[in-house]
PDB file of C-alpha atoms in Angstrom:
ATOM      1  CA  ASP A  88       0.000   0.000   0.000  1.00  0.00           C
ATOM      2  CA  VAL A  89       1.459   3.335  -1.047  1.00  0.00           C
ATOM      3  CA  LYS A  90       2.134   5.728   1.716  1.00  0.00           C
ATOM      4  CA  VAL A  91       3.054   9.168   2.915  1.00  0.00           C
ATOM      5  CA  THR A  92       4.365   8.977   6.456  1.00  0.00           C
ATOM      6  CA  GLN A  93       4.650  11.893   8.833  1.00  0.00           C
ATOM      7  CA  SER A  94       7.000  11.298  11.715  1.00  0.00           C
ATOM      8  CA  SER A  95       4.731  12.468  14.550  1.00  0.00           C
ATOM      9  CA  ARG A  96       0.952  12.538  15.088  1.00  0.00           C
ATOM     10  CA  TYR A  97       1.140  14.949  18.026  1.00  0.00           C
ATOM     11  CA  LEU A  98       3.884  17.364  18.996  1.00  0.00           C
ATOM     12  CA  VAL A  99       4.164  19.961  21.760  1.00  0.00           C
ATOM     13  CA  LYS A 100       6.957  22.519  21.543  1.00  0.00           C
ATOM     14  CA  ARG A 101       7.926  25.675  23.360  1.00  0.00           C
ATOM     15  CA  THR A 102       7.945  29.153  21.872  1.00  0.00           C
ATOM     16  CA  GLY A 103      11.292  29.893  20.256  1.00  0.00           C
ATOM     17  CA  GLU A 104      12.249  26.265  19.682  1.00  0.00           C
ATOM     18  CA  LYS A 105      13.391  25.084  16.248  1.00  0.00           C
ATOM     19  CA  VAL A 106      10.950  22.414  15.095  1.00  0.00           C
ATOM     20  CA  PHE A 107      11.420  19.780  12.418  1.00  0.00           C
ATOM     21  CA  LEU A 108       8.477  18.008  10.811  1.00  0.00           C
ATOM     22  CA  GLU A 109       9.458  15.060   8.672  1.00  0.00           C
ATOM     23  CA  CYS A 110       7.601  13.517   5.759  1.00  0.00           C
ATOM     24  CA  VAL A 111       8.560  10.445   3.759  1.00  0.00           C
ATOM     25  CA  GLN A 112       6.816   8.953   0.710  1.00  0.00           C
ATOM     26  CA  ASP A 113       7.446   5.589  -0.895  1.00  0.00           C
ATOM     27  CA  MET A 114       5.771   6.201  -4.256  1.00  0.00           C
ATOM     28  CA  ASP A 115       8.678   7.816  -6.136  1.00  0.00           C
ATOM     29  CA  HIS A 116       6.583  10.978  -6.571  1.00  0.00           C
ATOM     30  CA  GLU A 117       8.338  14.061  -7.911  1.00  0.00           C
ATOM     31  CA  ASN A 118       6.207  16.579  -6.053  1.00  0.00           C
ATOM     32  CA  MET A 119       5.844  17.092  -2.330  1.00  0.00           C
ATOM     33  CA  PHE A 120       3.857  19.671  -0.396  1.00  0.00           C
ATOM     34  CA  TRP A 121       3.375  21.047   3.087  1.00  0.00           C
ATOM     35  CA  TYR A 122       0.009  22.475   4.107  1.00  0.00           C
ATOM     36  CA  ARG A 123      -1.365  23.728   7.347  1.00  0.00           C
ATOM     37  CA  GLN A 124      -5.027  23.337   8.197  1.00  0.00           C
ATOM     38  CA  ASP A 125      -6.848  25.630  10.589  1.00  0.00           C
ATOM     39  CA  PRO A 126     -10.573  25.812  11.427  1.00  0.00           C
ATOM     40  CA  GLY A 127     -12.355  28.232   9.142  1.00  0.00           C
ATOM     41  CA  LEU A 128      -9.268  28.766   6.973  1.00  0.00           C
ATOM     42  CA  GLY A 129      -9.088  25.431   5.171  1.00  0.00           C
ATOM     43  CA  LEU A 130      -5.801  24.119   3.790  1.00  0.00           C
ATOM     44  CA  ARG A 131      -3.111  26.658   3.075  1.00  0.00           C
ATOM     45  CA  LEU A 132       0.027  25.841   1.145  1.00  0.00           C
ATOM     46  CA  ILE A 133       3.283  26.606   2.943  1.00  0.00           C
ATOM     47  CA  TYR A 134       5.932  25.256   0.571  1.00  0.00           C
ATOM     48  CA  PHE A 135       6.201  22.715  -2.199  1.00  0.00           C
ATOM     49  CA  SER A 136       8.956  20.951  -4.066  1.00  0.00           C
ATOM     50  CA  TYR A 137       8.876  19.483  -7.567  1.00  0.00           C
ATOM     51  CA  ASP A 138      12.317  17.934  -7.509  1.00  0.00           C
ATOM     52  CA  VAL A 139      15.193  17.113  -5.203  1.00  0.00           C
ATOM     53  CA  LYS A 140      16.804  20.285  -3.834  1.00  0.00           C
ATOM     54  CA  MET A 141      14.092  22.400  -5.462  1.00  0.00           C
ATOM     55  CA  LYS A 142      11.570  24.349  -3.413  1.00  0.00           C
ATOM     56  CA  GLU A 143       8.912  26.937  -4.057  1.00  0.00           C
ATOM     57  CA  LYS A 144       7.078  29.202  -1.657  1.00  0.00           C
ATOM     58  CA  GLY A 145       3.395  28.637  -1.227  1.00  0.00           C
ATOM     59  CA  ASP A 146       0.860  31.088   0.086  1.00  0.00           C
ATOM     60  CA  ILE A 147       2.119  31.377   3.683  1.00  0.00           C
ATOM     61  CA  PRO A 148       5.877  30.643   3.813  1.00  0.00           C
ATOM     62  CA  GLU A 149       6.771  33.200   6.497  1.00  0.00           C
ATOM     63  CA  GLY A 150       8.321  31.603   9.536  1.00  0.00           C
ATOM     64  CA  TYR A 151       8.960  28.309   7.741  1.00  0.00           C
ATOM     65  CA  SER A 152      11.663  26.738   5.641  1.00  0.00           C
ATOM     66  CA  VAL A 153      11.949  23.355   3.932  1.00  0.00           C
ATOM     67  CA  SER A 154      14.562  20.864   2.916  1.00  0.00           C
ATOM     68  CA  ARG A 155      14.485  18.192   0.219  1.00  0.00           C
ATOM     69  CA  GLU A 156      17.815  16.418   0.043  1.00  0.00           C
ATOM     70  CA  LYS A 157      16.338  13.120  -1.157  1.00  0.00           C
ATOM     71  CA  LYS A 158      13.383  12.470  -3.424  1.00  0.00           C
ATOM     72  CA  GLU A 159      11.417  10.590  -0.795  1.00  0.00           C
ATOM     73  CA  ARG A 160      11.851  13.034   2.081  1.00  0.00           C
ATOM     74  CA  PHE A 161      10.516  16.569   2.544  1.00  0.00           C
ATOM     75  CA  SER A 162      11.122  18.340   5.830  1.00  0.00           C
ATOM     76  CA  LEU A 163       9.347  21.402   7.173  1.00  0.00           C
ATOM     77  CA  ILE A 164      11.308  23.561   9.590  1.00  0.00           C
ATOM     78  CA  LEU A 165       9.888  26.126  11.963  1.00  0.00           C
ATOM     79  CA  GLU A 166      12.907  28.322  12.615  1.00  0.00           C
ATOM     80  CA  SER A 167      11.584  29.778  15.875  1.00  0.00           C
ATOM     81  CA  ALA A 168       8.217  28.366  16.827  1.00  0.00           C
ATOM     82  CA  SER A 169       5.481  30.782  17.800  1.00  0.00           C
ATOM     83  CA  THR A 170       2.025  30.210  19.238  1.00  0.00           C
ATOM     84  CA  ASN A 171       0.377  31.247  15.964  1.00  0.00           C
ATOM     85  CA  GLN A 172       2.014  28.243  14.342  1.00  0.00           C
ATOM     86  CA  THR A 173      -0.134  25.905  16.436  1.00  0.00           C
ATOM     87  CA  SER A 174      -1.956  23.960  13.746  1.00  0.00           C
ATOM     88  CA  MET A 175      -2.483  20.674  11.919  1.00  0.00           C
ATOM     89  CA  TYR A 176       0.318  20.168   9.402  1.00  0.00           C
ATOM     90  CA  LEU A 177      -0.314  17.961   6.390  1.00  0.00           C
ATOM     91  CA  CYS A 178       2.282  16.604   4.005  1.00  0.00           C
ATOM     92  CA  ALA A 179       1.299  15.391   0.534  1.00  0.00           C
ATOM     93  CA  SER A 180       2.928  14.056  -2.598  1.00  0.00           C
ATOM     94  CA  SER A 181       1.848  13.747  -6.215  1.00  0.00           C
ATOM     95  CA  LEU A 182       2.878  12.718  -9.695  1.00  0.00           C
ATOM     96  CA  SER A 183       2.842  15.228 -12.531  1.00  0.00           C
ATOM     97  CA  PHE A 184       1.591  14.883 -16.014  1.00  0.00           C
ATOM     98  CA  PHE A 185       1.003  17.156 -18.959  1.00  0.00           C
ATOM     99  CA  GLY A 186      -2.711  17.555 -19.395  1.00  0.00           C
ATOM    100  CA  GLN A 187      -3.932  19.812 -22.152  1.00  0.00           C
ATOM    101  CA  SER A 188      -0.388  21.043 -22.668  1.00  0.00           C
ATOM    102  CA  VAL A 189       0.171  22.216 -19.123  1.00  0.00           C
ATOM    103  CA  LEU A 190       1.852  20.560 -16.215  1.00  0.00           C
ATOM    104  CA  THR A 191      -0.727  19.366 -13.735  1.00  0.00           C
ATOM    105  CA  ASN A 192      -1.137  16.638 -11.185  1.00  0.00           C
ATOM    106  CA  TYR A 193      -3.129  13.454 -10.700  1.00  0.00           C
ATOM    107  CA  GLY A 194      -4.126  14.210  -7.177  1.00  0.00           C
ATOM    108  CA  TYR A 195      -2.413  14.166  -3.857  1.00  0.00           C
ATOM    109  CA  THR A 196      -1.623  11.406  -1.427  1.00  0.00           C
ATOM    110  CA  PHE A 197      -1.660  12.839   2.066  1.00  0.00           C
ATOM    111  CA  GLY A 198      -0.006  11.783   5.272  1.00  0.00           C
ATOM    112  CA  SER A 199      -2.022  11.406   8.466  1.00  0.00           C
ATOM    113  CA  GLY A 200      -1.063  14.839   9.719  1.00  0.00           C
ATOM    114  CA  THR A 201       0.912  16.255  12.635  1.00  0.00           C
ATOM    115  CA  ARG A 202      -0.967  18.258  15.210  1.00  0.00           C
ATOM    116  CA  LEU A 203       1.551  20.771  16.541  1.00  0.00           C
ATOM    117  CA  THR A 204       0.938  22.781  19.680  1.00  0.00           C
ATOM    118  CA  VAL A 205       3.323  25.615  20.522  1.00  0.00           C
ATOM    119  CA  VAL A 206       3.125  26.749  24.145  1.00  0.00           C
TER     120      VAL A 206
ATOM    121  CA  SER B 180      -9.040  34.353  -3.563  1.00  0.00           C
ATOM    122  CA  GLN B 181      -8.918  31.438  -5.983  1.00  0.00           C
ATOM    123  CA  GLN B 182     -10.378  29.140  -3.384  1.00  0.00           C
ATOM    124  CA  GLY B 183     -13.224  26.883  -4.378  1.00  0.00           C
ATOM    125  CA  GLU B 184     -16.274  27.108  -2.199  1.00  0.00           C
ATOM    126  CA  GLU B 185     -18.283  24.139  -1.025  1.00  0.00           C
ATOM    127  CA  ASP B 186     -21.966  24.246  -0.315  1.00  0.00           C
ATOM    128  CA  PRO B 187     -23.442  23.437   2.136  1.00  0.00           C
ATOM    129  CA  GLN B 188     -20.944  23.949   4.930  1.00  0.00           C
ATOM    130  CA  ALA B 189     -22.563  21.116   6.882  1.00  0.00           C
ATOM    131  CA  LEU B 190     -25.018  18.366   6.028  1.00  0.00           C
ATOM    132  CA  SER B 191     -26.781  15.867   8.260  1.00  0.00           C
ATOM    133  CA  ILE B 192     -28.682  12.914   6.754  1.00  0.00           C
ATOM    134  CA  GLN B 193     -29.982   9.471   7.666  1.00  0.00           C
ATOM    135  CA  GLU B 194     -28.166   6.314   6.675  1.00  0.00           C
ATOM    136  CA  GLY B 195     -29.371   5.151   3.280  1.00  0.00           C
ATOM    137  CA  GLU B 196     -30.131   8.609   1.971  1.00  0.00           C
ATOM    138  CA  ASN B 197     -28.142  10.308  -0.774  1.00  0.00           C
ATOM    139  CA  ALA B 198     -25.805  13.192   0.022  1.00  0.00           C
ATOM    140  CA  THR B 199     -25.046  15.955  -2.460  1.00  0.00           C
ATOM    141  CA  MET B 200     -22.284  18.499  -2.033  1.00  0.00           C
ATOM    142  CA  ASN B 201     -21.509  21.334  -4.392  1.00  0.00           C
ATOM    143  CA  CYS B 202     -18.355  23.203  -5.260  1.00  0.00           C
ATOM    144  CA  SER B 203     -17.978  26.474  -7.147  1.00  0.00           C
ATOM    145  CA  TYR B 204     -14.754  27.975  -8.426  1.00  0.00           C
ATOM    146  CA  LYS B 205     -13.658  31.181 -10.076  1.00  0.00           C
ATOM    147  CA  THR B 206     -11.494  30.711 -13.162  1.00  0.00           C
ATOM    148  CA  SER B 207     -10.969  28.037 -15.788  1.00  0.00           C
ATOM    149  CA  ILE B 208      -9.514  24.795 -14.520  1.00  0.00           C
ATOM    150  CA  ASN B 209      -7.424  21.902 -15.743  1.00  0.00           C
ATOM    151  CA  ASN B 210      -9.062  19.418 -13.396  1.00  0.00           C
ATOM    152  CA  LEU B 211     -11.100  19.234 -10.213  1.00  0.00           C
ATOM    153  CA  GLN B 212     -10.604  16.724  -7.418  1.00  0.00           C
ATOM    154  CA  TRP B 213     -12.652  15.597  -4.431  1.00  0.00           C
ATOM    155  CA  TYR B 214     -11.144  14.489  -1.134  1.00  0.00           C
ATOM    156  CA  ARG B 215     -12.465  13.063   2.124  1.00  0.00           C
ATOM    157  CA  GLN B 216     -11.044  13.770   5.566  1.00  0.00           C
ATOM    158  CA  ASN B 217     -11.980  11.789   8.629  1.00  0.00           C
ATOM    159  CA  SER B 218     -11.716  13.698  11.883  1.00  0.00           C
ATOM    160  CA  GLY B 219      -8.132  14.501  12.805  1.00  0.00           C
ATOM    161  CA  ARG B 220      -6.632  12.606   9.868  1.00  0.00           C
ATOM    162  CA  GLY B 221      -5.141  13.391   6.483  1.00  0.00           C
ATOM    163  CA  LEU B 222      -7.149  13.817   3.307  1.00  0.00           C
ATOM    164  CA  VAL B 223      -7.918  10.889   1.035  1.00  0.00           C
ATOM    165  CA  HIS B 224      -8.203  11.409  -2.712  1.00  0.00           C
ATOM    166  CA  LEU B 225     -11.600  10.209  -3.985  1.00  0.00           C
ATOM    167  CA  ILE B 226     -11.933  11.163  -7.622  1.00  0.00           C
ATOM    168  CA  LEU B 227     -10.466  13.462 -10.283  1.00  0.00           C
ATOM    169  CA  ILE B 228     -12.493  14.900 -13.151  1.00  0.00           C
ATOM    170  CA  ARG B 229     -10.799  16.658 -16.038  1.00  0.00           C
ATOM    171  CA  SER B 230     -12.142  19.863 -17.543  1.00  0.00           C
ATOM    172  CA  ASN B 231     -13.236  18.061 -20.721  1.00  0.00           C
ATOM    173  CA  GLU B 232     -15.268  15.493 -18.759  1.00  0.00           C
ATOM    174  CA  ARG B 233     -18.831  16.041 -17.569  1.00  0.00           C
ATOM    175  CA  GLU B 234     -19.451  13.098 -15.279  1.00  0.00           C
ATOM    176  CA  LYS B 235     -17.476  10.415 -13.497  1.00  0.00           C
ATOM    177  CA  HIS B 236     -18.404   7.485 -11.281  1.00  0.00           C
ATOM    178  CA  SER B 237     -16.503   5.533  -8.673  1.00  0.00           C
ATOM    179  CA  GLY B 238     -18.499   3.029  -6.636  1.00  0.00           C
ATOM    180  CA  ARG B 239     -21.180   4.986  -4.751  1.00  0.00           C
ATOM    181  CA  LEU B 240     -19.658   8.306  -5.809  1.00  0.00           C
ATOM    182  CA  ARG B 241     -20.811  10.350  -8.754  1.00  0.00           C
ATOM    183  CA  VAL B 242     -19.118  13.610  -9.702  1.00  0.00           C
ATOM    184  CA  THR B 243     -20.384  16.078 -12.260  1.00  0.00           C
ATOM    185  CA  LEU B 244     -18.627  19.102 -13.696  1.00  0.00           C
ATOM    186  CA  ASP B 245     -20.237  22.076 -15.388  1.00  0.00           C
ATOM    187  CA  THR B 246     -17.482  24.327 -16.682  1.00  0.00           C
ATOM    188  CA  SER B 247     -19.962  26.901 -18.006  1.00  0.00           C
ATOM    189  CA  LYS B 248     -21.230  27.426 -14.457  1.00  0.00           C
ATOM    190  CA  LYS B 249     -17.828  26.801 -12.893  1.00  0.00           C
ATOM    191  CA  SER B 250     -19.309  24.257 -10.543  1.00  0.00           C
ATOM    192  CA  SER B 251     -19.073  20.617  -9.578  1.00  0.00           C
ATOM    193  CA  SER B 252     -21.161  18.316  -7.438  1.00  0.00           C
ATOM    194  CA  LEU B 253     -20.348  15.172  -5.487  1.00  0.00           C
ATOM    195  CA  LEU B 254     -23.160  12.710  -4.927  1.00  0.00           C
ATOM    196  CA  ILE B 255     -22.794   9.872  -2.426  1.00  0.00           C
ATOM    197  CA  THR B 256     -25.572   7.336  -2.891  1.00  0.00           C
ATOM    198  CA  ALA B 257     -26.964   5.079  -0.167  1.00  0.00           C
ATOM    199  CA  SER B 258     -24.870   6.778   2.501  1.00  0.00           C
ATOM    200  CA  ARG B 259     -23.439   4.890   5.472  1.00  0.00           C
ATOM    201  CA  ALA B 260     -22.381   6.008   8.932  1.00  0.00           C
ATOM    202  CA  ALA B 261     -18.775   5.438   7.795  1.00  0.00           C
ATOM    203  CA  ASP B 262     -19.220   8.206   5.202  1.00  0.00           C
ATOM    204  CA  THR B 263     -19.280  10.730   8.054  1.00  0.00           C
ATOM    205  CA  ALA B 264     -16.347  13.032   7.251  1.00  0.00           C
ATOM    206  CA  SER B 265     -15.437  16.366   5.720  1.00  0.00           C
ATOM    207  CA  TYR B 266     -15.386  16.541   1.938  1.00  0.00           C
ATOM    208  CA  PHE B 267     -13.196  18.976   0.029  1.00  0.00           C
ATOM    209  CA  CYS B 268     -13.089  20.003  -3.573  1.00  0.00           C
ATOM    210  CA  ALA B 269      -9.746  21.032  -4.990  1.00  0.00           C
ATOM    211  CA  THR B 270      -9.071  22.774  -8.268  1.00  0.00           C
ATOM    212  CA  VAL B 271      -6.009  22.925 -10.464  1.00  0.00           C
ATOM    213  CA  TYR B 272      -6.318  26.068 -12.535  1.00  0.00           C
ATOM    214  CA  THR B 273      -5.450  26.221 -16.223  1.00  0.00           C
ATOM    215  CA  GLY B 274      -1.815  27.213 -16.602  1.00  0.00           C
ATOM    216  CA  GLY B 275      -1.266  26.572 -12.902  1.00  0.00           C
ATOM    217  CA  PHE B 276       0.136  23.709 -10.954  1.00  0.00           C
ATOM    218  CA  LYS B 277      -0.810  24.189  -7.347  1.00  0.00           C
ATOM    219  CA  THR B 278      -4.007  22.612  -6.094  1.00  0.00           C
ATOM    220  CA  ILE B 279      -6.380  25.022  -4.359  1.00  0.00           C
ATOM    221  CA  PHE B 280      -8.634  23.522  -1.697  1.00  0.00           C
ATOM    222  CA  GLY B 281     -12.036  24.708  -0.639  1.00  0.00           C
ATOM    223  CA  ALA B 282     -13.123  25.017   2.987  1.00  0.00           C
ATOM    224  CA  GLY B 283     -15.023  21.720   2.924  1.00  0.00           C
ATOM    225  CA  THR B 284     -18.466  20.318   3.654  1.00  0.00           C
ATOM    226  CA  ARG B 285     -18.956  18.442   6.911  1.00  0.00           C
ATOM    227  CA  LEU B 286     -21.184  15.429   6.340  1.00  0.00           C
ATOM    228  CA  PHE B 287     -22.801  13.600   9.253  1.00  0.00           C
ATOM    229  CA  VAL B 288     -24.620  10.352   8.502  1.00  0.00           C
ATOM    230  CA  LYS B 289     -26.884   9.165  11.312  1.00  0.00           C
ATOM    231  CA  ALA B 290     -27.245   5.431  11.792  1.00  0.00           C
TER     232      ALA B 290
END
C-alpha cells in the first residue's frame, strides 16, 4: 500500500524552539507539499517541491523553511516556533503529467497529519 | 481568492439517503478533485475529473462538472455512517500547478 508517512501525530513545543516536521513517501513521486489546516481557513500551502533540492514558496511561507535532500523526504522547519504556528500540518505528494499542454497533477496522497501545539 | 467554495458547509442525513455536495470555483480549470477527511486525519483522494469530462463514477460516488457554471457536485448514494467526514473540492487552474482547496463540507450520517 502506497504511503506518505509523517513522523509524529502529536507534537508539543515551546515558543522559540526550532521544530522539524518530517515527511517520507514511498511512491517515487516528484512533487511534495506542506500544508497547514486551521478551522475556518481550510488548507493553506506553505511550501512545495517538484524535484530534489528544489523548493517553491506557497501562500504562507513566512516563519517556515523546507529541505528536500532526497526524493522521498521533505522536511518542514519552523525556525523559531510561535504560538500562531499551532496547527495541523499535512504533508502530501503527487505525480505530474502534462494535461492539455500544461503541467498538472493526478491528485495528492496525504499523510495522516501532525498536530503541533506551541506553548 | 482562488479558493473553491463548497456548499453546504454542513449536512446531516440518515443512513441510506443520498448526500449531495456542491463546489464552485472562479477561473478556468485543468481538473477538479474531491477528497475526504476523517476527523483529525489526512485527506484521502476520492476522484479526479478533467475539464473536458462532464461526469465520473466511482463506486457509490458520482461527480459532475459544469465548466460553463464553474461548478461541480459530489453525490454519495446510499450513505453509510462510515461516510461521516469532511469533503473537500480542490481545483487545479489552467496554466497553474498548485491545487487550491475549498473550505469543505462536513457530512454527518446518522445510523
